[in-house]
Coordinates of C-alpha atoms in Angstrom, one line a residue:
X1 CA 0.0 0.0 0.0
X2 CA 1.3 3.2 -1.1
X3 CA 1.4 6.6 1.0
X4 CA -1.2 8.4 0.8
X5 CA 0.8 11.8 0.8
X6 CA 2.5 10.1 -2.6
X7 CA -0.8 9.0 -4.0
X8 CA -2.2 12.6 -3.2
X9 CA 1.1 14.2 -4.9
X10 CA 0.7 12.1 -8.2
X11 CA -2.8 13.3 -8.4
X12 CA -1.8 16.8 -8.0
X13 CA 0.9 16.2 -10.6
X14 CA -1.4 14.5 -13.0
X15 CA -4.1 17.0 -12.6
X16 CA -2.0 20.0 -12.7
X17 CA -0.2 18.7 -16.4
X18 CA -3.5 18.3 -17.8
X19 CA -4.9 21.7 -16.9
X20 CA -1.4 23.1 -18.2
X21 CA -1.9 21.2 -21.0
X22 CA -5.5 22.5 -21.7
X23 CA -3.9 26.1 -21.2
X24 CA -1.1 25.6 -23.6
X25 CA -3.6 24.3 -26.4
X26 CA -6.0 26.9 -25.3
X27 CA -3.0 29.9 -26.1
X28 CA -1.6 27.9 -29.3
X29 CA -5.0 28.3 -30.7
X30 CA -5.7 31.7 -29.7
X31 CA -2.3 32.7 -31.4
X32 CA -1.8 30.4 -34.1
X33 CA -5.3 29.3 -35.5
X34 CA -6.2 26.3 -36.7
X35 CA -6.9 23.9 -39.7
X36 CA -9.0 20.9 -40.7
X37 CA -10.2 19.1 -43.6
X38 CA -13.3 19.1 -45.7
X39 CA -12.9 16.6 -48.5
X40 CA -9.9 16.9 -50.3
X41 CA -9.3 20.7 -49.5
X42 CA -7.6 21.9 -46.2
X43 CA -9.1 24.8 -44.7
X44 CA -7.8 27.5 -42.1
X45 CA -8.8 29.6 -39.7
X46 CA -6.5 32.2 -38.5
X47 CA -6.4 34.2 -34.8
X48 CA -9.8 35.9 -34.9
X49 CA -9.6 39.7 -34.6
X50 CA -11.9 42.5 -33.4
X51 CA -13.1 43.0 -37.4
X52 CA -13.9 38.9 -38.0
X53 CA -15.4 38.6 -34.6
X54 CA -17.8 41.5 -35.1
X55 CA -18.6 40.3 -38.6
X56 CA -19.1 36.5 -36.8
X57 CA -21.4 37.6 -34.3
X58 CA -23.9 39.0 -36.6
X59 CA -24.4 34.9 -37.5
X60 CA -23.9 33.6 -34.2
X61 CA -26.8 36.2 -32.5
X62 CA -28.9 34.8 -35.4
X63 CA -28.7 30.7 -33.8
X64 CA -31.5 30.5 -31.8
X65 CA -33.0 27.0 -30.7
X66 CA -36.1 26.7 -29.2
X67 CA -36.9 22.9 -28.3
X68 CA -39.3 22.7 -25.8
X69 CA -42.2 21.7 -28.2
X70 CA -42.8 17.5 -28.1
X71 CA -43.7 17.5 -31.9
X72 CA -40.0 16.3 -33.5
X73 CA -41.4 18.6 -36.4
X74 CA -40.5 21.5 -34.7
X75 CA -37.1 20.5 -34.1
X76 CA -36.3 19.4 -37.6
X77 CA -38.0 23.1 -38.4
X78 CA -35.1 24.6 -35.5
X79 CA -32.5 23.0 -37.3
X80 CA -33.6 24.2 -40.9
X81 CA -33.7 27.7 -39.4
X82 CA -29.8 27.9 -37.0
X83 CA -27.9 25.8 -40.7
X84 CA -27.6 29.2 -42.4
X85 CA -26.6 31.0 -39.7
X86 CA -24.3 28.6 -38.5
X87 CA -22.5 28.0 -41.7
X88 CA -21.9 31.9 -41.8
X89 CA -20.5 31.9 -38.7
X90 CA -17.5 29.2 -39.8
X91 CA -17.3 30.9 -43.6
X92 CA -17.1 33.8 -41.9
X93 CA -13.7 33.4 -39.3
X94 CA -12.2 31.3 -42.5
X95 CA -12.6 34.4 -44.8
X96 CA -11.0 36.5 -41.9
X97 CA -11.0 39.7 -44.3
X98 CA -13.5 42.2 -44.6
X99 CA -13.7 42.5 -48.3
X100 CA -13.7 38.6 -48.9
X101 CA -16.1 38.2 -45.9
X102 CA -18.3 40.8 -47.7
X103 CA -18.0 39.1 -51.2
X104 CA -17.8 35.4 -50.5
X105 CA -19.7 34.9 -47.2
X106 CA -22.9 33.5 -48.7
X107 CA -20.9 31.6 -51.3
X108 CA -19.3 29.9 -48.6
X109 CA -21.5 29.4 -46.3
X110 CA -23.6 27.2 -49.3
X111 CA -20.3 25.4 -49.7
X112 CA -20.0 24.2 -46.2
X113 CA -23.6 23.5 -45.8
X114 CA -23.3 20.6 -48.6
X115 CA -19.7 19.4 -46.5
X116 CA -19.8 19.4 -43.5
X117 CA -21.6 16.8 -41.2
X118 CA -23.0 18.3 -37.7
X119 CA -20.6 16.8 -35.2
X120 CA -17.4 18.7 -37.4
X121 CA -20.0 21.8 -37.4
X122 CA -20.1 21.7 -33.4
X123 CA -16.6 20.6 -33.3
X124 CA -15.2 24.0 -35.7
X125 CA -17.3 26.2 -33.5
X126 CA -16.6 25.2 -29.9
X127 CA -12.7 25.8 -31.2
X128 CA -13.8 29.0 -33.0
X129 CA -15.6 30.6 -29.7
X130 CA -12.1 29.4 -27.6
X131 CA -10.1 31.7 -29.7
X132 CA -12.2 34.7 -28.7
X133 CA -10.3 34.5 -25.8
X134 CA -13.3 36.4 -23.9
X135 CA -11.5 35.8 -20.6
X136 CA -8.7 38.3 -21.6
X137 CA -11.1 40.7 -23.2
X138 CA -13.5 41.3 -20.5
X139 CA -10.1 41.5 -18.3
X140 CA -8.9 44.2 -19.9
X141 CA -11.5 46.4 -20.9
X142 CA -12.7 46.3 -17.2
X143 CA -8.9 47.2 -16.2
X144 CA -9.1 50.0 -18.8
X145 CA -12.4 51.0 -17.8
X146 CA -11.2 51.8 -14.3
X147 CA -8.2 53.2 -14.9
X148 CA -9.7 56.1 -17.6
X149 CA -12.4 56.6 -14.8
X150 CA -10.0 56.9 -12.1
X151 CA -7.2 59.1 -14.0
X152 CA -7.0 62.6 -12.6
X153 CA -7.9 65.6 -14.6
X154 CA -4.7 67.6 -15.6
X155 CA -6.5 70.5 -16.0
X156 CA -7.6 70.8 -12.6
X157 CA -5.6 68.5 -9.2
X158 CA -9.0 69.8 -7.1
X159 CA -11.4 68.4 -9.5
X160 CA -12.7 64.7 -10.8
X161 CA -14.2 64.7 -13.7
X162 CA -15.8 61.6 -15.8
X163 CA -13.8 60.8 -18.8
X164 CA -15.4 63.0 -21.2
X165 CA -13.7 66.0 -19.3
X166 CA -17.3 67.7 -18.7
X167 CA -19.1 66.2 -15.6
X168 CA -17.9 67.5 -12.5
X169 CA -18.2 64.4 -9.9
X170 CA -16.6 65.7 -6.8
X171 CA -14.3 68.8 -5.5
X172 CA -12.1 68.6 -2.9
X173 CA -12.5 72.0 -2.3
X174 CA -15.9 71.4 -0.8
X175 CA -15.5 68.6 0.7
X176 CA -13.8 69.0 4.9

């Protein structure tokens, strides 16, 4: 019988590999992008930015499943309506530029619908919502947010003002 203060350690040490593991794919495909196959072709998609995403989530506020009806015709009608939009979505972060996104979107999007099965579907966009690394982005806007609120006013050391420069919010020169 082993030690239990060993067994304990080789659990931390198998557990703590596998979430650095899960981190390190996490940040290779936030930085690097991905591929994968459809057919014969290869296809990419590259580190999302700020221009692709907004472009993408025009599609993905579009999937909206409603299943809460017993008739299975409804849900054959739910995934009629969420194909189009979902195929967008991944012809969309594969495009990755604004003109070919505008030009070749729907084009695409018809493309993919005929080749790709559902599980590679769910499969392309679980990794495609990973690399918008929302962590880091809600992180640092709410970092920046704080420090543009709480950044003195050089015009004035007595006076706060909001970041547009107009709103007084407090003097110190009434204040005790």
């Amino acid at each position: 019988m082993e030690n239990p203060d060993e067994i304990f350690n080789e659990f931390l040490r198998n557990n703590i590999s596998k979430e650095e593991a899960e981190k390190k794919e996490a940040d290779e495909l936030i930085h690097r992008g991905f591929y994968f196959d459809i057919g014969k072709r290869k296809w990419e998609i590259k580190p999302l930015v700020f221009g692709t995403i907004s472009h993408a989530n025009k599609y993905a506020l579009d999937l909206k499943i409603n299943l809460l009806s017993d008739d299975n015709s409804s849900v054959f009608k739910e995934i009629e309506k969420n194909i189009k939009p979902l195929m967008s979505f991944i012809a969309v972060c594969i495009l990755h530029h604004k003109w070919k996104i505008k030009l070749f979107t729907r084009i695409l999007s018809v493309y993919l619908k005929w080749k790709l099965d559902p599980s590679k579907a769910l499969k392309i966009c679980v990794a495609i919502l990973q690399m918008y690394d929302i962590k880091n982005f809600t992180t640092s806007i709410s970092l920046i947010g704080q420090m543009t609120i709480t950044k003195p006013n050089p015009k004035s050391p007595k006076e706060t003002s909001l970041v547009d420069g107009k709103t007084q919010v407090s003097s110190l020169s009434s204040e005790p």
